[in-house]
PDB file of C-alpha atoms in Angstrom:
ATOM      1  CA  MET A   1       3.791  -6.320   4.172  1.00  0.00           C
ATOM      2  CA  GLY A   2       3.990  -9.176   6.605  1.00  0.00           C
ATOM      3  CA  ASP A   3       5.901 -10.854   3.830  1.00  0.00           C
ATOM      4  CA  THR A   4       8.801  -8.461   3.468  1.00  0.00           C
ATOM      5  CA  GLU A   5      10.303  -9.105   6.867  1.00  0.00           C
ATOM      6  CA  ASP A   6      13.421 -11.232   6.860  1.00  0.00           C
ATOM      7  CA  GLY A   7      12.582 -14.886   7.306  1.00  0.00           C
ATOM      8  CA  VAL A   8       9.608 -14.376   9.617  1.00  0.00           C
ATOM      9  CA  GLY A   9       6.895 -17.038   9.582  1.00  0.00           C
ATOM     10  CA  ASN A  10       3.326 -16.105  10.395  1.00  0.00           C
ATOM     11  CA  ALA A  11       3.418 -17.281  14.002  1.00  0.00           C
ATOM     12  CA  ALA A  12       6.689 -15.454  14.704  1.00  0.00           C
ATOM     13  CA  TYR A  13       5.296 -11.917  14.350  1.00  0.00           C
ATOM     14  CA  GLY A  14       5.798 -10.144  17.643  1.00  0.00           C
ATOM     15  CA  ARG A  15       8.177 -12.821  18.880  1.00  0.00           C
ATOM     16  CA  LYS A  16      11.161 -12.055  16.680  1.00  0.00           C
ATOM     17  CA  LYS A  17      12.779  -8.646  16.290  1.00  0.00           C
ATOM     18  CA  PHE A  18      11.114  -6.770  13.440  1.00  0.00           C
ATOM     19  CA  ASN A  19      13.232  -5.963  10.399  1.00  0.00           C
ATOM     20  CA  ARG A  20      11.719  -4.922   7.085  1.00  0.00           C
ATOM     21  CA  SER A  21      14.043  -6.063   4.357  1.00  0.00           C
ATOM     22  CA  ARG A  22      14.751  -3.973   1.296  1.00  0.00           C
ATOM     23  CA  SER A  23      13.187  -5.142  -1.954  1.00  0.00           C
ATOM     24  CA  HIS A  24      15.519  -7.697  -3.491  1.00  0.00           C
ATOM     25  CA  PHE A  25      14.193  -7.490  -7.044  1.00  0.00           C
ATOM     26  CA  THR A  26      14.503  -3.894  -8.190  1.00  0.00           C
ATOM     27  CA  ASP A  27      14.367  -4.137 -11.972  1.00  0.00           C
ATOM     28  CA  ARG A  28      12.254  -1.392 -13.481  1.00  0.00           C
ATOM     29  CA  VAL A  29       9.732  -1.468 -16.316  1.00  0.00           C
ATOM     30  CA  THR A  30      10.541   1.677 -18.269  1.00  0.00           C
ATOM     31  CA  ALA A  31       9.658   3.437 -21.494  1.00  0.00           C
ATOM     32  CA  ASP A  32      13.225   2.979 -22.812  1.00  0.00           C
ATOM     33  CA  SER A  33      13.593  -0.608 -21.516  1.00  0.00           C
ATOM     34  CA  ARG A  34      16.898   0.220 -19.847  1.00  0.00           C
ATOM     35  CA  ASP A  35      16.550  -2.721 -17.419  1.00  0.00           C
ATOM     36  CA  GLY A  36      15.392  -5.001 -20.216  1.00  0.00           C
ATOM     37  CA  TRP A  37      11.711  -4.650 -19.337  1.00  0.00           C
ATOM     38  CA  PRO A  38       9.809  -2.382 -21.750  1.00  0.00           C
ATOM     39  CA  VAL A  39       6.460  -0.803 -20.959  1.00  0.00           C
ATOM     40  CA  GLU A  40       4.059  -2.920 -22.972  1.00  0.00           C
ATOM     41  CA  ALA A  41       0.295  -3.286 -22.680  1.00  0.00           C
ATOM     42  CA  GLY A  42      -0.770  -6.760 -21.608  1.00  0.00           C
ATOM     43  CA  ARG A  43       2.708  -8.064 -20.886  1.00  0.00           C
ATOM     44  CA  TYR A  44       2.771  -7.830 -17.092  1.00  0.00           C
ATOM     45  CA  ARG A  45       0.512  -8.929 -14.264  1.00  0.00           C
ATOM     46  CA  LEU A  46       0.267  -6.937 -11.062  1.00  0.00           C
ATOM     47  CA  VAL A  47      -0.100  -9.234  -8.046  1.00  0.00           C
ATOM     48  CA  VAL A  48      -1.573  -7.634  -4.944  1.00  0.00           C
ATOM     49  CA  SER A  49      -3.292  -8.325  -1.689  1.00  0.00           C
ATOM     50  CA  ARG A  50      -6.105  -5.929  -0.862  1.00  0.00           C
ATOM     51  CA  ALA A  51      -5.009  -6.314   2.752  1.00  0.00           C
ATOM     52  CA  CYS A  52      -1.552  -4.887   2.172  1.00  0.00           C
ATOM     53  CA  PRO A  53      -0.916  -1.125   2.357  1.00  0.00           C
ATOM     54  CA  TRP A  54       2.127  -1.357   0.086  1.00  0.00           C
ATOM     55  CA  ALA A  55       0.128  -3.207  -2.573  1.00  0.00           C
ATOM     56  CA  SER A  56      -2.797  -0.831  -2.095  1.00  0.00           C
ATOM     57  CA  ARG A  57      -0.603   2.013  -3.325  1.00  0.00           C
ATOM     58  CA  ALA A  58      -0.346   0.226  -6.665  1.00  0.00           C
ATOM     59  CA  LEU A  59      -4.094  -0.451  -6.748  1.00  0.00           C
ATOM     60  CA  VAL A  60      -4.865   3.244  -6.279  1.00  0.00           C
ATOM     61  CA  SER A  61      -2.268   4.350  -8.839  1.00  0.00           C
ATOM     62  CA  ARG A  62      -3.486   1.816 -11.408  1.00  0.00           C
ATOM     63  CA  ARG A  63      -7.064   3.102 -11.046  1.00  0.00           C
ATOM     64  CA  LEU A  64      -6.208   6.804 -11.082  1.00  0.00           C
ATOM     65  CA  LEU A  65      -3.979   6.433 -14.138  1.00  0.00           C
ATOM     66  CA  GLY A  66      -6.428   4.211 -16.011  1.00  0.00           C
ATOM     67  CA  LEU A  67      -4.051   1.302 -16.463  1.00  0.00           C
ATOM     68  CA  GLU A  68      -6.618  -1.443 -15.864  1.00  0.00           C
ATOM     69  CA  ASP A  69      -6.634  -2.640 -19.476  1.00  0.00           C
ATOM     70  CA  ALA A  70      -2.864  -2.370 -19.906  1.00  0.00           C
ATOM     71  CA  LEU A  71      -1.862  -4.000 -16.609  1.00  0.00           C
ATOM     72  CA  SER A  72      -3.892  -7.007 -15.507  1.00  0.00           C
ATOM     73  CA  LEU A  73      -4.540  -7.738 -11.850  1.00  0.00           C
ATOM     74  CA  ALA A  74      -4.187 -10.822  -9.662  1.00  0.00           C
ATOM     75  CA  VAL A  75      -5.606 -10.629  -6.133  1.00  0.00           C
ATOM     76  CA  ALA A  76      -4.156 -12.979  -3.536  1.00  0.00           C
ATOM     77  CA  ASP A  77      -6.037 -14.511  -0.645  1.00  0.00           C
ATOM     78  CA  PRO A  78      -5.635 -12.257   2.415  1.00  0.00           C
ATOM     79  CA  ILE A  79      -4.840 -15.320   4.517  1.00  0.00           C
ATOM     80  CA  GLN A  80      -1.324 -16.521   3.804  1.00  0.00           C
ATOM     81  CA  ASP A  81       0.026 -19.983   4.370  1.00  0.00           C
ATOM     82  CA  ASP A  82       3.642 -20.926   5.005  1.00  0.00           C
ATOM     83  CA  ARG A  83       4.422 -20.326   1.329  1.00  0.00           C
ATOM     84  CA  SER A  84       3.039 -16.815   1.663  1.00  0.00           C
ATOM     85  CA  TRP A  85       0.617 -15.312  -0.865  1.00  0.00           C
ATOM     86  CA  ARG A  86      -1.658 -17.818  -2.583  1.00  0.00           C
ATOM     87  CA  PHE A  87      -4.358 -17.685  -5.257  1.00  0.00           C
ATOM     88  CA  THR A  88      -7.092 -19.558  -3.420  1.00  0.00           C
ATOM     89  CA  LEU A  89      -9.655 -16.896  -4.380  1.00  0.00           C
ATOM     90  CA  ASP A  90      -9.440 -18.194  -7.971  1.00  0.00           C
ATOM     91  CA  PRO A  91     -10.936 -21.444  -9.322  1.00  0.00           C
ATOM     92  CA  ASP A  92      -8.785 -24.457  -8.446  1.00  0.00           C
ATOM     93  CA  GLY A  93      -6.555 -22.159  -6.361  1.00  0.00           C
ATOM     94  CA  ARG A  94      -4.603 -21.131  -9.446  1.00  0.00           C
ATOM     95  CA  ASP A  95      -4.123 -17.705 -10.992  1.00  0.00           C
ATOM     96  CA  PRO A  96      -5.898 -17.960 -14.358  1.00  0.00           C
ATOM     97  CA  VAL A  97      -3.248 -15.967 -16.237  1.00  0.00           C
ATOM     98  CA  LEU A  98       0.014 -17.057 -14.614  1.00  0.00           C
ATOM     99  CA  GLY A  99      -1.169 -20.600 -13.943  1.00  0.00           C
ATOM    100  CA  ILE A 100       0.453 -20.748 -10.497  1.00  0.00           C
ATOM    101  CA  HIS A 101      -0.885 -21.562  -7.036  1.00  0.00           C
ATOM    102  CA  HIS A 102       1.519 -19.363  -5.042  1.00  0.00           C
ATOM    103  CA  LEU A 103       3.264 -16.102  -5.865  1.00  0.00           C
ATOM    104  CA  SER A 104       6.464 -17.740  -4.663  1.00  0.00           C
ATOM    105  CA  GLU A 105       6.496 -19.767  -7.906  1.00  0.00           C
ATOM    106  CA  ALA A 106       7.096 -16.562  -9.892  1.00  0.00           C
ATOM    107  CA  TYR A 107       9.854 -15.592  -7.449  1.00  0.00           C
ATOM    108  CA  ASP A 108      11.479 -19.021  -7.793  1.00  0.00           C
ATOM    109  CA  ALA A 109      11.259 -18.790 -11.577  1.00  0.00           C
ATOM    110  CA  ARG A 110      13.334 -15.615 -11.334  1.00  0.00           C
ATOM    111  CA  GLU A 111      15.827 -16.761  -8.681  1.00  0.00           C
ATOM    112  CA  THR A 112      15.958 -19.837  -6.481  1.00  0.00           C
ATOM    113  CA  ASP A 113      16.760 -19.379  -2.788  1.00  0.00           C
ATOM    114  CA  HIS A 114      16.120 -15.642  -3.060  1.00  0.00           C
ATOM    115  CA  PRO A 115      16.367 -13.596   0.148  1.00  0.00           C
ATOM    116  CA  GLY A 116      13.769 -11.325   1.681  1.00  0.00           C
ATOM    117  CA  GLY A 117      10.587 -13.364   1.478  1.00  0.00           C
ATOM    118  CA  VAL A 118       7.685 -13.168  -0.962  1.00  0.00           C
ATOM    119  CA  SER A 119       6.095  -9.748  -1.050  1.00  0.00           C
ATOM    120  CA  VAL A 120       3.340  -7.820  -2.741  1.00  0.00           C
ATOM    121  CA  PRO A 121       2.991  -5.770  -4.818  1.00  0.00           C
ATOM    122  CA  ALA A 122       4.797  -7.857  -7.379  1.00  0.00           C
ATOM    123  CA  LEU A 123       5.023  -7.341 -11.118  1.00  0.00           C
ATOM    124  CA  VAL A 124       5.288 -10.592 -13.066  1.00  0.00           C
ATOM    125  CA  ASP A 125       6.251 -11.038 -16.724  1.00  0.00           C
ATOM    126  CA  ILE A 126       3.388 -13.071 -18.183  1.00  0.00           C
ATOM    127  CA  PRO A 127       5.266 -14.746 -21.098  1.00  0.00           C
ATOM    128  CA  SER A 128       8.054 -16.111 -18.898  1.00  0.00           C
ATOM    129  CA  GLY A 129       6.191 -16.358 -15.591  1.00  0.00           C
ATOM    130  CA  ARG A 130       9.152 -14.646 -13.895  1.00  0.00           C
ATOM    131  CA  LEU A 131       9.004 -11.947 -11.273  1.00  0.00           C
ATOM    132  CA  VAL A 132      10.166  -8.572 -12.574  1.00  0.00           C
ATOM    133  CA  THR A 133      10.109  -6.427  -9.439  1.00  0.00           C
ATOM    134  CA  ASN A 134       8.865  -6.320  -5.884  1.00  0.00           C
ATOM    135  CA  ASP A 135      10.184  -2.787  -5.319  1.00  0.00           C
ATOM    136  CA  TYR A 136       7.086  -1.267  -3.744  1.00  0.00           C
ATOM    137  CA  GLN A 137       8.815   2.083  -3.226  1.00  0.00           C
ATOM    138  CA  ARG A 138       9.632   2.515  -6.926  1.00  0.00           C
ATOM    139  CA  LEU A 139       6.770   0.703  -8.661  1.00  0.00           C
ATOM    140  CA  THR A 140       4.098   3.380  -8.313  1.00  0.00           C
ATOM    141  CA  LEU A 141       6.502   6.151  -9.260  1.00  0.00           C
ATOM    142  CA  ASP A 142       7.249   4.295 -12.484  1.00  0.00           C
ATOM    143  CA  LEU A 143       3.551   3.739 -13.175  1.00  0.00           C
ATOM    144  CA  ALA A 144       3.162   7.515 -12.936  1.00  0.00           C
ATOM    145  CA  THR A 145       6.195   8.516 -15.002  1.00  0.00           C
ATOM    146  CA  GLU A 146       7.250   5.634 -17.274  1.00  0.00           C
ATOM    147  CA  TRP A 147       3.843   4.268 -18.299  1.00  0.00           C
ATOM    148  CA  THR A 148       2.496   7.610 -19.551  1.00  0.00           C
ATOM    149  CA  ASP A 149       1.841   6.362 -23.102  1.00  0.00           C
ATOM    150  CA  LEU A 150      -0.684   3.920 -21.657  1.00  0.00           C
ATOM    151  CA  HIS A 151      -2.378   6.332 -19.240  1.00  0.00           C
ATOM    152  CA  ARG A 152      -6.048   7.091 -19.812  1.00  0.00           C
ATOM    153  CA  PRO A 153      -7.000  10.470 -21.279  1.00  0.00           C
ATOM    154  CA  GLY A 154      -7.311  12.885 -18.358  1.00  0.00           C
ATOM    155  CA  ALA A 155      -5.042  10.898 -16.036  1.00  0.00           C
ATOM    156  CA  PRO A 156      -3.617  13.049 -13.239  1.00  0.00           C
ATOM    157  CA  ASP A 157       0.086  13.762 -12.811  1.00  0.00           C
ATOM    158  CA  LEU A 158       0.753  11.946  -9.545  1.00  0.00           C
ATOM    159  CA  TYR A 159       4.453  12.845  -9.414  1.00  0.00           C
ATOM    160  CA  PRO A 160       4.757  16.328 -10.937  1.00  0.00           C
ATOM    161  CA  GLU A 161       8.358  17.170 -11.674  1.00  0.00           C
ATOM    162  CA  PRO A 162       8.404  20.644 -10.052  1.00  0.00           C
ATOM    163  CA  LEU A 163       7.188  19.129  -6.762  1.00  0.00           C
ATOM    164  CA  ARG A 164       9.235  15.929  -6.654  1.00  0.00           C
ATOM    165  CA  ALA A 165      11.833  17.109  -4.152  1.00  0.00           C
ATOM    166  CA  GLU A 166       9.097  18.188  -1.718  1.00  0.00           C
ATOM    167  CA  ILE A 167       7.119  15.003  -2.306  1.00  0.00           C
ATOM    168  CA  ASP A 168      10.205  12.819  -1.789  1.00  0.00           C
ATOM    169  CA  GLU A 169      11.147  14.528   1.470  1.00  0.00           C
ATOM    170  CA  LEU A 170       7.633  14.262   2.829  1.00  0.00           C
ATOM    171  CA  MET A 171       7.239  10.634   1.770  1.00  0.00           C
ATOM    172  CA  GLU A 172      10.495   9.619   3.433  1.00  0.00           C
ATOM    173  CA  GLY A 173       9.343  10.938   6.798  1.00  0.00           C
ATOM    174  CA  VAL A 174       5.896   9.404   6.394  1.00  0.00           C
ATOM    175  CA  TYR A 175       7.451   6.067   5.493  1.00  0.00           C
ATOM    176  CA  GLN A 176       9.866   5.951   8.411  1.00  0.00           C
ATOM    177  CA  ASP A 177       7.497   7.198  11.100  1.00  0.00           C
ATOM    178  CA  LEU A 178       4.036   6.162   9.922  1.00  0.00           C
ATOM    179  CA  ASN A 179       3.879   3.612   7.098  1.00  0.00           C
ATOM    180  CA  ASN A 180       6.600   1.478   8.677  1.00  0.00           C
ATOM    181  CA  GLY A 181       6.272   2.930  12.159  1.00  0.00           C
ATOM    182  CA  VAL A 182       2.989   1.173  12.865  1.00  0.00           C
ATOM    183  CA  TYR A 183       4.699  -2.144  12.066  1.00  0.00           C
ATOM    184  CA  ARG A 184       7.643  -1.322  14.306  1.00  0.00           C
ATOM    185  CA  ALA A 185       5.181  -0.672  17.112  1.00  0.00           C
ATOM    186  CA  GLY A 186       3.000  -3.691  16.416  1.00  0.00           C
ATOM    187  CA  PHE A 187       5.827  -6.200  16.095  1.00  0.00           C
ATOM    188  CA  ALA A 188       8.051  -4.796  18.845  1.00  0.00           C
ATOM    189  CA  THR A 189       9.485  -7.358  21.239  1.00  0.00           C
ATOM    190  CA  GLU A 190      10.788  -4.883  23.834  1.00  0.00           C
ATOM    191  CA  GLN A 191       8.944  -2.111  25.676  1.00  0.00           C
ATOM    192  CA  ASP A 192      11.408   0.640  24.750  1.00  0.00           C
ATOM    193  CA  GLU A 193      11.357  -0.468  21.105  1.00  0.00           C
ATOM    194  CA  TYR A 194       7.567  -0.231  21.097  1.00  0.00           C
ATOM    195  CA  GLU A 195       7.451   3.147  22.831  1.00  0.00           C
ATOM    196  CA  ALA A 196       9.954   4.665  20.409  1.00  0.00           C
ATOM    197  CA  ALA A 197       7.912   3.514  17.427  1.00  0.00           C
ATOM    198  CA  TYR A 198       4.666   4.658  19.069  1.00  0.00           C
ATOM    199  CA  ALA A 199       6.171   8.118  19.591  1.00  0.00           C
ATOM    200  CA  ASP A 200       7.256   8.264  15.937  1.00  0.00           C
ATOM    201  CA  VAL A 201       3.785   7.315  14.707  1.00  0.00           C
ATOM    202  CA  PHE A 202       1.966   9.997  16.641  1.00  0.00           C
ATOM    203  CA  ARG A 203       4.576  12.674  16.095  1.00  0.00           C
ATOM    204  CA  ARG A 204       4.164  12.146  12.360  1.00  0.00           C
ATOM    205  CA  LEU A 205       0.373  12.090  12.584  1.00  0.00           C
ATOM    206  CA  ASP A 206       0.457  15.376  14.501  1.00  0.00           C
ATOM    207  CA  LEU A 207       2.722  16.935  11.862  1.00  0.00           C
ATOM    208  CA  LEU A 208       0.402  15.796   9.094  1.00  0.00           C
ATOM    209  CA  SER A 209      -2.604  17.142  10.959  1.00  0.00           C
ATOM    210  CA  VAL A 210      -1.002  20.577  11.250  1.00  0.00           C
ATOM    211  CA  ARG A 211       0.066  20.520   7.593  1.00  0.00           C
ATOM    212  CA  LEU A 212      -3.408  19.584   6.384  1.00  0.00           C
ATOM    213  CA  ALA A 213      -5.328  22.021   8.559  1.00  0.00           C
ATOM    214  CA  ASP A 214      -5.357  24.681   5.848  1.00  0.00           C
ATOM    215  CA  ARG A 215      -4.550  22.727   2.671  1.00  0.00           C
ATOM    216  CA  ARG A 216      -6.514  19.958   1.008  1.00  0.00           C
ATOM    217  CA  TYR A 217      -3.601  17.812  -0.152  1.00  0.00           C
ATOM    218  CA  LEU A 218      -0.124  17.160   1.161  1.00  0.00           C
ATOM    219  CA  VAL A 219       1.877  18.741  -1.666  1.00  0.00           C
ATOM    220  CA  GLY A 220       0.459  21.255  -4.124  1.00  0.00           C
ATOM    221  CA  ASP A 221      -3.241  21.560  -4.823  1.00  0.00           C
ATOM    222  CA  THR A 222      -3.826  18.159  -6.429  1.00  0.00           C
ATOM    223  CA  ILE A 223      -3.578  14.502  -5.426  1.00  0.00           C
ATOM    224  CA  THR A 224      -0.016  13.199  -5.613  1.00  0.00           C
ATOM    225  CA  GLU A 225       1.899  10.080  -4.689  1.00  0.00           C
ATOM    226  CA  ALA A 226       2.314  11.554  -1.201  1.00  0.00           C
ATOM    227  CA  ASP A 227      -1.435  11.409  -0.595  1.00  0.00           C
ATOM    228  CA  ILE A 228      -1.641   7.834  -1.855  1.00  0.00           C
ATOM    229  CA  ARG A 229       1.071   6.701   0.571  1.00  0.00           C
ATOM    230  CA  ALA A 230      -0.496   8.462   3.531  1.00  0.00           C
ATOM    231  CA  PHE A 231      -3.981   7.203   2.704  1.00  0.00           C
ATOM    232  CA  THR A 232      -3.146   3.497   2.634  1.00  0.00           C
ATOM    233  CA  THR A 233      -1.958   3.675   6.244  1.00  0.00           C
ATOM    234  CA  LEU A 234      -4.680   6.030   7.461  1.00  0.00           C
ATOM    235  CA  VAL A 235      -7.488   3.904   6.048  1.00  0.00           C
ATOM    236  CA  ARG A 236      -6.223   0.936   8.104  1.00  0.00           C
ATOM    237  CA  PHE A 237      -5.576   2.886  11.275  1.00  0.00           C
ATOM    238  CA  ASP A 238      -8.730   2.386  13.324  1.00  0.00           C
ATOM    239  CA  ALA A 239      -9.519  -1.049  11.900  1.00  0.00           C
ATOM    240  CA  VAL A 240      -6.074  -2.515  12.609  1.00  0.00           C
ATOM    241  CA  TYR A 241      -3.267  -0.323  13.870  1.00  0.00           C
ATOM    242  CA  HIS A 242      -5.055   1.298  16.819  1.00  0.00           C
ATOM    243  CA  GLY A 243      -5.779  -2.005  18.557  1.00  0.00           C
ATOM    244  CA  HIS A 244      -3.836  -4.803  16.897  1.00  0.00           C
ATOM    245  CA  PHE A 245      -0.596  -2.778  16.700  1.00  0.00           C
ATOM    246  CA  LYS A 246      -1.151  -0.888  19.984  1.00  0.00           C
ATOM    247  CA  CYS A 247      -1.078   2.549  18.334  1.00  0.00           C
ATOM    248  CA  ASN A 248      -3.777   3.695  20.695  1.00  0.00           C
ATOM    249  CA  ARG A 249      -3.105   7.264  21.791  1.00  0.00           C
ATOM    250  CA  ASN A 250      -6.132   8.194  19.745  1.00  0.00           C
ATOM    251  CA  LYS A 251      -8.141   6.919  16.816  1.00  0.00           C
ATOM    252  CA  LEU A 252      -8.105   8.488  13.377  1.00  0.00           C
ATOM    253  CA  THR A 253     -11.731   9.467  13.942  1.00  0.00           C
ATOM    254  CA  GLU A 254     -10.628  11.533  16.953  1.00  0.00           C
ATOM    255  CA  ASP A 255      -8.398  13.825  14.875  1.00  0.00           C
ATOM    256  CA  PRO A 256     -10.846  16.112  13.011  1.00  0.00           C
ATOM    257  CA  VAL A 257      -8.330  17.153  10.355  1.00  0.00           C
ATOM    258  CA  LEU A 258      -6.919  13.723   9.494  1.00  0.00           C
ATOM    259  CA  TRP A 259     -10.332  12.068   9.676  1.00  0.00           C
ATOM    260  CA  ALA A 260     -11.763  14.607   7.219  1.00  0.00           C
ATOM    261  CA  TYR A 261      -8.697  14.288   4.951  1.00  0.00           C
ATOM    262  CA  ALA A 262      -8.938  10.493   4.920  1.00  0.00           C
ATOM    263  CA  ARG A 263     -12.671  10.629   4.170  1.00  0.00           C
ATOM    264  CA  ASP A 264     -12.070  13.094   1.366  1.00  0.00           C
ATOM    265  CA  LEU A 265      -9.650  10.685  -0.301  1.00  0.00           C
ATOM    266  CA  TYR A 266     -11.804   7.637   0.439  1.00  0.00           C
ATOM    267  CA  GLN A 267     -14.708   9.299  -1.361  1.00  0.00           C
ATOM    268  CA  THR A 268     -12.506  10.222  -4.331  1.00  0.00           C
ATOM    269  CA  PRO A 269     -12.806   7.731  -7.233  1.00  0.00           C
ATOM    270  CA  GLY A 270      -9.763   5.475  -7.244  1.00  0.00           C
ATOM    271  CA  PHE A 271      -9.274   5.403  -3.475  1.00  0.00           C
ATOM    272  CA  GLY A 272     -12.184   3.974  -1.505  1.00  0.00           C
ATOM    273  CA  ASP A 273     -13.227   1.735  -4.369  1.00  0.00           C
ATOM    274  CA  THR A 274      -9.942  -0.168  -3.989  1.00  0.00           C
ATOM    275  CA  VAL A 275     -10.350  -0.740  -0.221  1.00  0.00           C
ATOM    276  CA  ASP A 276     -11.585  -4.062   1.180  1.00  0.00           C
ATOM    277  CA  PHE A 277     -11.943  -3.860   4.959  1.00  0.00           C
ATOM    278  CA  ASP A 278     -12.834  -7.555   5.175  1.00  0.00           C
ATOM    279  CA  HIS A 279      -9.530  -8.540   3.567  1.00  0.00           C
ATOM    280  CA  ILE A 280      -7.658  -6.021   5.713  1.00  0.00           C
ATOM    281  CA  LYS A 281      -9.060  -7.223   9.020  1.00  0.00           C
ATOM    282  CA  ARG A 282      -8.881 -10.934   8.279  1.00  0.00           C
ATOM    283  CA  HIS A 283      -5.268 -10.706   7.154  1.00  0.00           C
ATOM    284  CA  TYR A 284      -3.905  -8.813  10.126  1.00  0.00           C
ATOM    285  CA  TYR A 285      -5.871 -10.569  12.833  1.00  0.00           C
ATOM    286  CA  GLN A 286      -5.750 -14.110  11.432  1.00  0.00           C
ATOM    287  CA  VAL A 287      -2.212 -14.182  10.046  1.00  0.00           C
ATOM    288  CA  HIS A 288      -0.380 -12.416  12.885  1.00  0.00           C
ATOM    289  CA  THR A 289      -1.021 -15.137  15.459  1.00  0.00           C
ATOM    290  CA  GLY A 290       2.168 -14.178  17.291  1.00  0.00           C
ATOM    291  CA  ILE A 291       0.336 -11.086  18.588  1.00  0.00           C
ATOM    292  CA  ASN A 292      -3.243 -12.374  18.240  1.00  0.00           C
ATOM    293  CA  PRO A 293      -3.039 -16.069  19.180  1.00  0.00           C
ATOM    294  CA  GLY A 294      -6.790 -16.636  19.046  1.00  0.00           C
ATOM    295  CA  ALA A 295      -7.046 -15.208  15.514  1.00  0.00           C
ATOM    296  CA  ILE A 296     -10.280 -13.490  16.546  1.00  0.00           C
ATOM    297  CA  VAL A 297     -11.293 -10.803  14.050  1.00  0.00           C
ATOM    298  CA  PRO A 298     -12.921  -7.759  15.674  1.00  0.00           C
ATOM    299  CA  ALA A 299     -16.480  -6.979  14.604  1.00  0.00           C
ATOM    300  CA  GLY A 300     -15.827  -3.224  14.506  1.00  0.00           C
ATOM    301  CA  PRO A 301     -15.187  -0.480  13.875  1.00  0.00           C
ATOM    302  CA  ASP A 302     -18.338   1.004  12.355  1.00  0.00           C
ATOM    303  CA  LEU A 303     -17.424   1.846   8.753  1.00  0.00           C
ATOM    304  CA  SER A 304     -20.425   4.019   7.915  1.00  0.00           C
ATOM    305  CA  GLY A 305     -18.543   7.192   8.837  1.00  0.00           C
ATOM    306  CA  TRP A 306     -16.295   6.876   5.801  1.00  0.00           C
ATOM    307  CA  LEU A 307     -19.113   8.121   3.593  1.00  0.00           C
ATOM    308  CA  THR A 308     -20.134  11.131   5.700  1.00  0.00           C
ATOM    309  CA  PRO A 309     -19.518  14.706   4.485  1.00  0.00           C
ATOM    310  CA  HIS A 310     -15.969  15.944   5.032  1.00  0.00           C
ATOM    311  CA  HIS A 311     -16.175  19.574   3.768  1.00  0.00           C
ATOM    312  CA  ARG A 312     -12.558  19.495   2.623  1.00  0.00           C
ATOM    313  CA  GLU A 313     -13.625  20.945  -0.716  1.00  0.00           C
ATOM    314  CA  ASP A 314     -13.935  24.262   1.146  1.00  0.00           C
ATOM    315  CA  LEU A 315     -10.115  24.390   1.160  1.00  0.00           C
ATOM    316  CA  GLY A 316     -10.033  24.477  -2.631  1.00  0.00           C
ATOM    317  CA  GLY A 317      -7.701  22.209  -4.532  1.00  0.00           C
ATOM    318  CA  ARG A 318      -8.391  20.245  -7.683  1.00  0.00           C
ATOM    319  CA  PRO A 319      -8.206  16.489  -7.055  1.00  0.00           C
ATOM    320  CA  PHE A 320      -7.157  15.569 -10.600  1.00  0.00           C
ATOM    321  CA  GLY A 321      -5.583  18.855 -11.660  1.00  0.00           C
ATOM    322  CA  ASP A 322      -6.414  19.497 -15.309  1.00  0.00           C
ATOM    323  CA  GLY A 323      -7.517  15.884 -15.668  1.00  0.00           C
ATOM    324  CA  THR A 324     -10.648  13.932 -14.822  1.00  0.00           C
ATOM    325  CA  PRO A 325     -11.645  11.239 -12.327  1.00  0.00           C
ATOM    326  CA  PRO A 326     -11.367   7.603 -13.379  1.00  0.00           C
ATOM    327  CA  GLY A 327     -14.496   5.849 -14.531  1.00  0.00           C
ATOM    328  CA  PRO A 328     -16.328   3.164 -12.547  1.00  0.00           C
ATOM    329  CA  PRO A 329     -14.183   0.253 -11.342  1.00  0.00           C
ATOM    330  CA  PRO A 330     -14.104  -2.737 -13.695  1.00  0.00           C
ATOM    331  CA  ALA A 331     -16.668  -5.369 -12.838  1.00  0.00           C
TER     332      ALA A 331
END
């Protein structure tokens, strides 16, 4: 996010044609170690920004699956500098496990002069200090399917095999039109480019609203990867995308179905407890000076509504299937 666009500095957002690059580092951490990276408790560090929707997918998955002890977490400052994500939230501005000031150091340890920028989420091999993967599309699927030996007892199946084709098809449309569509609208440099992206965003939101009118979750009757990917965009919609990215046909709170669905997930352990609206707002409004030159961070919106009753339980569904909710977040 903001860091996966080809060669775009912070001040250039909205002034240079938007192009989200594909993840350059696509090695996978698997149970059979077929890419040379075995699933191993304590070996890898997950680097995220709580501002970033792509990284937030991994935060939610890690919580739901109970991987906190097996996969340690580094949280970057939501305000990037010209070297991108930095560890200025930690003492001495250095990640205490990796010993680096900037995530780019792990990228450079893997490959110098790498293309595509420095992105989160990133999985770093702790012993070598080298980046393993920044493939945000694949990472959470592997956490769900390859890391099963390290899942907590009662962890949900977030990518159930019988539903994968339906999940994949739905996620592709959500990615193109919504997850990435809000960026295409927000960083557009031409009116027709913006209007096309705007139309995609709201067409997809309307389709999701119809789909969710009589079902609690997007695919099947439990939470899946599809819900995680929709949620991380929806939770940012009114705070950022409606105003900052000009996706202003209506707010999330003005769609009764999507607003209730988003609240339902927010109030589900593993979702809302990973969200940091302060990080979200400060990142978008202070980093994207190309479209917000004054770097003024809005005071709103009122966040109290996220904890109001949603009544989605009336539609049935079992959030964790035959499993259980995760315990309280680690201190």
